[in-house]
Short mmCIF file of C-alpha atoms in Angstrom, two decimals:
data_model
loop_
_atom_site.label_atom_id
_atom_site.label_comp_id
_atom_site.label_asym_id
_atom_site.label_seq_id
_atom_site.Cartn_x
_atom_site.Cartn_y
_atom_site.Cartn_z
CA MET T 1 -126.98 -48.26 15.33
CA HIS T 2 -125.80 -46.69 12.07
CA VAL T 3 -127.29 -43.27 11.25
CA LEU T 4 -126.68 -41.53 7.94
CA ILE T 5 -126.80 -37.73 8.10
CA LEU T 6 -127.28 -36.12 4.71
CA GLY T 7 -125.49 -32.91 5.48
CA GLY T 8 -123.54 -29.92 4.30
CA THR T 9 -125.41 -27.47 6.53
CA THR T 10 -124.77 -25.88 9.91
CA GLU T 11 -127.63 -27.95 11.33
CA ALA T 12 -126.12 -31.18 10.00
CA ARG T 13 -122.77 -30.41 11.61
CA ARG T 14 -124.48 -29.61 14.89
CA LEU T 15 -126.43 -32.87 14.75
CA ALA T 16 -123.20 -34.80 14.16
CA GLU T 17 -121.68 -33.04 17.17
CA LEU T 18 -124.66 -33.98 19.33
CA LEU T 19 -124.54 -37.64 18.28
CA HIS T 20 -120.77 -38.09 18.17
CA GLY T 21 -119.51 -40.21 21.04
CA THR T 22 -122.93 -41.57 22.00
CA PRO T 23 -122.44 -45.21 23.09
CA GLY T 24 -124.00 -47.63 20.65
CA LEU T 25 -124.43 -44.99 17.94
CA ARG T 26 -122.44 -44.66 14.72
CA PRO T 27 -123.24 -41.47 12.78
CA THR T 28 -121.94 -41.01 9.23
CA SER T 29 -122.19 -37.57 7.59
CA SER T 30 -122.52 -37.39 3.82
CA LEU T 31 -121.49 -34.22 1.96
CA ALA T 32 -122.35 -33.51 -1.66
CA GLY T 33 -118.85 -32.23 -2.44
CA ARG T 34 -119.98 -29.02 -4.10
CA VAL T 35 -117.83 -26.81 -1.85
CA ALA T 36 -114.06 -26.99 -2.29
CA SER T 37 -113.20 -26.76 1.42
CA PRO T 38 -116.23 -27.86 3.45
CA ARG T 39 -116.38 -27.62 7.23
CA LEU T 40 -116.19 -31.25 8.21
CA PRO T 41 -118.33 -32.53 11.07
CA PRO T 42 -116.97 -34.91 13.73
CA GLY T 43 -117.15 -38.64 13.13
CA GLU T 44 -117.22 -40.59 9.88
CA THR T 45 -117.76 -38.66 6.65
CA ARG T 46 -118.24 -39.45 2.99
CA VAL T 47 -118.19 -37.04 0.05
CA GLY T 48 -120.02 -37.28 -3.26
CA GLY T 49 -123.29 -38.44 -4.72
CA PHE T 50 -124.92 -41.85 -4.44
CA GLY T 51 -126.17 -42.32 -7.99
CA GLY T 52 -129.78 -41.34 -7.49
CA ALA T 53 -132.43 -42.98 -5.34
CA GLU T 54 -131.47 -46.51 -6.37
CA GLY T 55 -127.80 -45.90 -5.58
CA LEU T 56 -128.68 -44.44 -2.18
CA ALA T 57 -130.97 -47.38 -1.37
CA ALA T 58 -128.15 -49.78 -2.25
CA TRP T 59 -125.73 -47.79 -0.05
CA LEU T 60 -128.16 -47.95 2.88
CA ARG T 61 -128.43 -51.73 2.57
CA GLU T 62 -124.71 -52.30 2.02
CA HIS T 63 -123.68 -50.23 5.02
CA GLY T 64 -126.38 -51.43 7.37
CA VAL T 65 -127.95 -48.01 7.90
CA ASP T 66 -130.69 -48.02 10.54
CA ALA T 67 -131.96 -44.45 10.08
CA VAL T 68 -131.48 -41.45 7.82
CA VAL T 69 -131.66 -37.77 8.74
CA ASP T 70 -132.01 -35.46 5.75
CA ALA T 71 -130.31 -32.31 7.04
CA THR T 72 -129.48 -30.91 3.61
CA HIS T 73 -130.06 -27.34 2.50
CA PRO T 74 -133.75 -26.42 2.17
CA PHE T 75 -133.19 -25.94 -1.58
CA ALA T 76 -131.38 -29.24 -2.16
CA GLY T 77 -134.63 -30.69 -3.47
CA THR T 78 -133.27 -33.56 -5.58
CA ILE T 79 -131.43 -35.33 -2.76
CA SER T 80 -134.43 -34.95 -0.45
CA PHE T 81 -136.77 -36.72 -2.86
CA ASN T 82 -134.10 -39.34 -3.62
CA ALA T 83 -133.72 -39.89 0.12
CA ALA T 84 -137.46 -40.40 0.53
CA ARG T 85 -137.57 -42.98 -2.27
CA ALA T 86 -134.40 -44.72 -1.08
CA ALA T 87 -135.49 -44.91 2.55
CA ALA T 88 -138.83 -46.39 1.52
CA ALA T 89 -137.14 -48.95 -0.73
CA ALA T 90 -134.65 -49.96 1.98
CA HIS T 91 -137.29 -49.88 4.74
CA VAL T 92 -135.25 -47.37 6.74
CA PRO T 93 -136.94 -44.58 8.77
CA LEU T 94 -136.29 -41.06 7.51
CA LEU T 95 -136.46 -37.69 9.25
CA ALA T 96 -136.10 -34.25 7.66
CA LEU T 97 -134.27 -31.53 9.61
CA ARG T 98 -135.26 -28.12 8.24
CA ARG T 99 -134.49 -24.79 9.81
CA PRO T 100 -137.63 -22.60 9.87
CA GLY T 101 -138.06 -20.26 6.94
CA TRP T 102 -137.90 -16.49 7.24
CA VAL T 103 -141.07 -14.52 7.97
CA PRO T 104 -141.55 -10.92 6.76
CA VAL T 105 -142.05 -8.23 9.37
CA GLU T 106 -143.35 -4.68 9.22
CA GLY T 107 -141.27 -2.59 6.86
CA ASP T 108 -140.17 -5.45 4.62
CA ARG T 109 -140.71 -5.05 0.88
CA TRP T 110 -140.70 -8.70 -0.09
CA HIS T 111 -141.64 -10.05 -3.51
CA GLU T 112 -142.08 -13.80 -3.15
CA VAL T 113 -141.53 -15.93 -6.25
CA GLY T 114 -141.54 -19.65 -6.94
CA SER T 115 -138.24 -19.98 -8.83
CA LEU T 116 -135.04 -18.25 -9.91
CA GLU T 117 -136.62 -17.79 -13.34
CA GLU T 118 -139.46 -15.81 -11.77
CA ALA T 119 -136.91 -13.80 -9.80
CA ALA T 120 -135.05 -12.87 -13.00
CA ARG T 121 -138.27 -11.73 -14.65
CA ALA T 122 -139.19 -9.58 -11.64
CA LEU T 123 -135.88 -7.73 -11.36
CA PRO T 124 -136.10 -5.10 -14.15
CA ALA T 125 -139.12 -3.48 -12.47
CA LEU T 126 -137.43 -3.38 -9.05
CA GLY T 127 -133.87 -2.16 -9.52
CA ARG T 128 -130.66 -2.07 -11.53
CA ARG T 129 -127.94 -2.97 -9.00
CA VAL T 130 -128.68 -6.43 -7.65
CA PHE T 131 -127.25 -8.18 -4.61
CA LEU T 132 -127.64 -11.83 -5.64
CA THR T 133 -127.28 -14.18 -2.66
CA THR T 134 -128.64 -17.39 -4.16
CA GLY T 135 -125.27 -19.15 -4.42
CA ARG T 136 -123.08 -19.92 -7.41
CA THR T 137 -125.46 -22.40 -9.02
CA GLY T 138 -128.34 -21.09 -11.08
CA LEU T 139 -126.54 -17.97 -12.32
CA ALA T 140 -127.28 -18.96 -15.91
CA VAL T 141 -130.86 -17.83 -15.27
CA PHE T 142 -129.60 -14.24 -14.93
CA ALA T 143 -127.10 -14.39 -17.81
CA GLY T 144 -129.43 -12.57 -20.18
CA SER T 145 -130.07 -9.65 -17.81
CA ASN T 146 -127.64 -7.33 -19.62
CA ASP T 147 -129.22 -4.13 -18.30
CA LEU T 148 -128.55 -5.13 -14.68
CA TRP T 149 -125.39 -5.20 -12.57
CA PHE T 150 -124.95 -8.05 -10.08
CA LEU T 151 -123.01 -8.48 -6.88
CA VAL T 152 -122.82 -12.26 -6.45
CA ARG T 153 -121.86 -13.71 -3.08
CA SER T 154 -120.87 -17.36 -2.85
CA VAL T 155 -118.43 -19.64 -1.04
CA ASP T 156 -116.67 -20.75 -4.24
CA ALA T 157 -116.18 -18.93 -7.53
CA PRO T 158 -119.05 -19.44 -9.99
CA ALA T 159 -118.54 -20.98 -13.42
CA PRO T 160 -120.13 -19.64 -16.61
CA PRO T 161 -122.70 -18.99 -17.88
CA HIS T 162 -123.36 -16.06 -15.62
CA PRO T 163 -124.31 -12.37 -15.93
CA ALA T 164 -121.95 -10.30 -18.04
CA ARG T 165 -121.97 -7.37 -15.61
CA MET T 166 -121.04 -9.05 -12.36
CA GLU T 167 -118.73 -8.71 -9.38
CA VAL T 168 -118.08 -11.85 -7.30
CA LEU T 169 -117.68 -11.70 -3.54
CA LEU T 170 -116.24 -14.93 -2.11
CA ASP T 171 -117.39 -15.15 1.48
CA ARG T 172 -119.02 -17.51 3.94
CA GLY T 173 -121.49 -16.65 6.72
CA PRO T 174 -122.40 -15.89 9.36
CA PHE T 175 -122.59 -12.19 8.52
CA THR T 176 -123.17 -9.33 10.93
CA LEU T 177 -125.73 -6.58 10.47
CA ASP T 178 -123.00 -3.92 10.29
CA HIS T 179 -121.26 -5.94 7.57
CA GLU T 180 -124.44 -6.16 5.50
CA ARG T 181 -125.28 -2.48 5.95
CA GLU T 182 -121.85 -1.45 4.72
CA LEU T 183 -121.97 -3.86 1.78
CA LEU T 184 -125.33 -2.56 0.52
CA ARG T 185 -124.20 1.05 0.76
CA ARG T 186 -120.72 0.53 -0.69
CA HIS T 187 -122.08 -1.23 -3.79
CA ARG T 188 -125.14 1.05 -4.08
CA ILE T 189 -127.47 -1.96 -4.10
CA ASP T 190 -131.11 -1.20 -4.90
CA VAL T 191 -132.61 -4.73 -4.89
CA VAL T 192 -131.72 -7.99 -3.11
CA VAL T 193 -132.40 -11.53 -4.32
CA THR T 194 -132.33 -14.44 -1.88
CA LYS T 195 -133.66 -17.93 -1.39
CA ASP T 196 -135.72 -18.53 1.74
CA SER T 197 -132.91 -20.51 3.34
CA GLY T 198 -133.90 -19.55 6.88
CA GLY T 199 -131.53 -19.49 9.82
CA ALA T 200 -129.58 -16.71 11.45
CA ALA T 201 -126.29 -16.89 9.54
CA THR T 202 -127.43 -14.85 6.53
CA ALA T 203 -130.59 -13.20 7.93
CA PRO T 204 -128.91 -9.80 8.66
CA LYS T 205 -129.09 -8.94 4.95
CA LEU T 206 -132.88 -8.87 5.31
CA THR T 207 -132.68 -6.43 8.21
CA ALA T 208 -130.20 -4.25 6.32
CA ALA T 209 -132.47 -4.22 3.26
CA ARG T 210 -135.46 -3.29 5.43
CA GLU T 211 -133.53 -0.38 6.97
CA GLU T 212 -132.61 0.88 3.51
CA GLY T 213 -136.15 0.42 2.20
CA LEU T 214 -134.94 -1.97 -0.50
CA PRO T 215 -137.14 -4.53 -2.26
CA VAL T 216 -136.16 -8.16 -1.64
CA VAL T 217 -137.05 -10.92 -4.08
CA VAL T 218 -137.49 -14.09 -2.01
CA VAL T 219 -137.55 -17.48 -3.72
CA ARG T 220 -139.88 -19.83 -1.84
CA ARG T 221 -138.34 -23.11 -0.71
CA PRO T 222 -139.49 -26.43 -2.22
CA PRO T 223 -141.66 -28.70 -0.08
CA VAL T 224 -140.39 -31.64 1.95
CA PRO T 225 -141.46 -34.97 0.36
CA THR T 226 -144.94 -36.03 1.45
CA GLY T 227 -145.07 -38.24 4.52
CA VAL T 228 -141.60 -37.39 5.84
CA PRO T 229 -141.68 -36.07 9.44
CA VAL T 230 -139.92 -32.73 9.94
CA VAL T 231 -138.15 -31.17 12.93
CA PRO T 232 -136.84 -27.58 13.09
CA ASP T 233 -133.55 -28.01 14.94
CA PRO T 234 -130.68 -30.46 15.55
CA GLU T 235 -131.68 -31.03 19.17
CA LYS T 236 -135.05 -32.50 18.16
CA ALA T 237 -133.38 -34.55 15.44
CA ALA T 238 -130.94 -35.94 18.00
CA GLN T 239 -133.88 -36.80 20.25
CA TRP T 240 -135.50 -38.70 17.39
CA VAL T 241 -132.32 -40.65 16.73
CA ARG T 242 -131.70 -41.46 20.38
CA GLY T 243 -135.27 -42.73 20.65
CA ARG T 244 -134.06 -45.82 18.80
CA LEU T 245 -131.45 -46.47 21.46
CA ASP T 246 -133.62 -45.65 24.44
CA GLN T 247 -136.92 -47.15 23.36
CA GLY T 248 -136.11 -49.48 20.51
CA ALA T 249 -138.38 -47.45 18.24
CA PHE T 250 -138.57 -44.00 16.75
CA PRO T 251 -140.81 -41.53 18.62
CA VAL T 252 -143.62 -39.84 16.75
CA ILE T 253 -142.90 -36.24 15.74
CA ASP T 254 -145.85 -33.91 16.33
#
């Protein structure tokens, strides 16, 4: 049984680890190739795009894929919708693995927005020294914010266009609470911008911002394509995949 894992996330690597070595199961992990030195999962891997939904559907047929698990980043919306169209065209079952989103707690000063553009428009009323943790893509949206200073954290260096007043911090999570506290204070941050990526690896920044009483602009995640079942963790995704081996069919996800 050939399973394609659309990956690049911690959850995708964990799923590959859970499935690797299972008799009768051949997992292949696909990475977008946007990070220069990705953490490779065990088993077969491929890097790069497929050429849209039609290209992915052709790849599924050519390689005899029996199931697809979309374990991409919650904000990798294009590949998720391409996967839904491709899986339908190739008559291959599809599961989405999405870590739960963050939930505000007492003391949080969240400002939820629907896009990076909305986040950029909200910033001038909230602060002047911005901790921007939305990754290296999308910085062009903030390029015209000349009155603001940005601390940008990403795995790889961003390419222009980007804000004129900007310091880049190349780093990769997970991050500790002490690390995030020190970072906010050292750079005199007064507002944080993040996508609702969920997970524990980068959540300490939210706690640190709450302790400092800082506003946090949170970009809401895009929806999963209609009709695609969703599980919150790699263990449940592995259970779904193994259902094919154990039962000859895919179990229903409640």
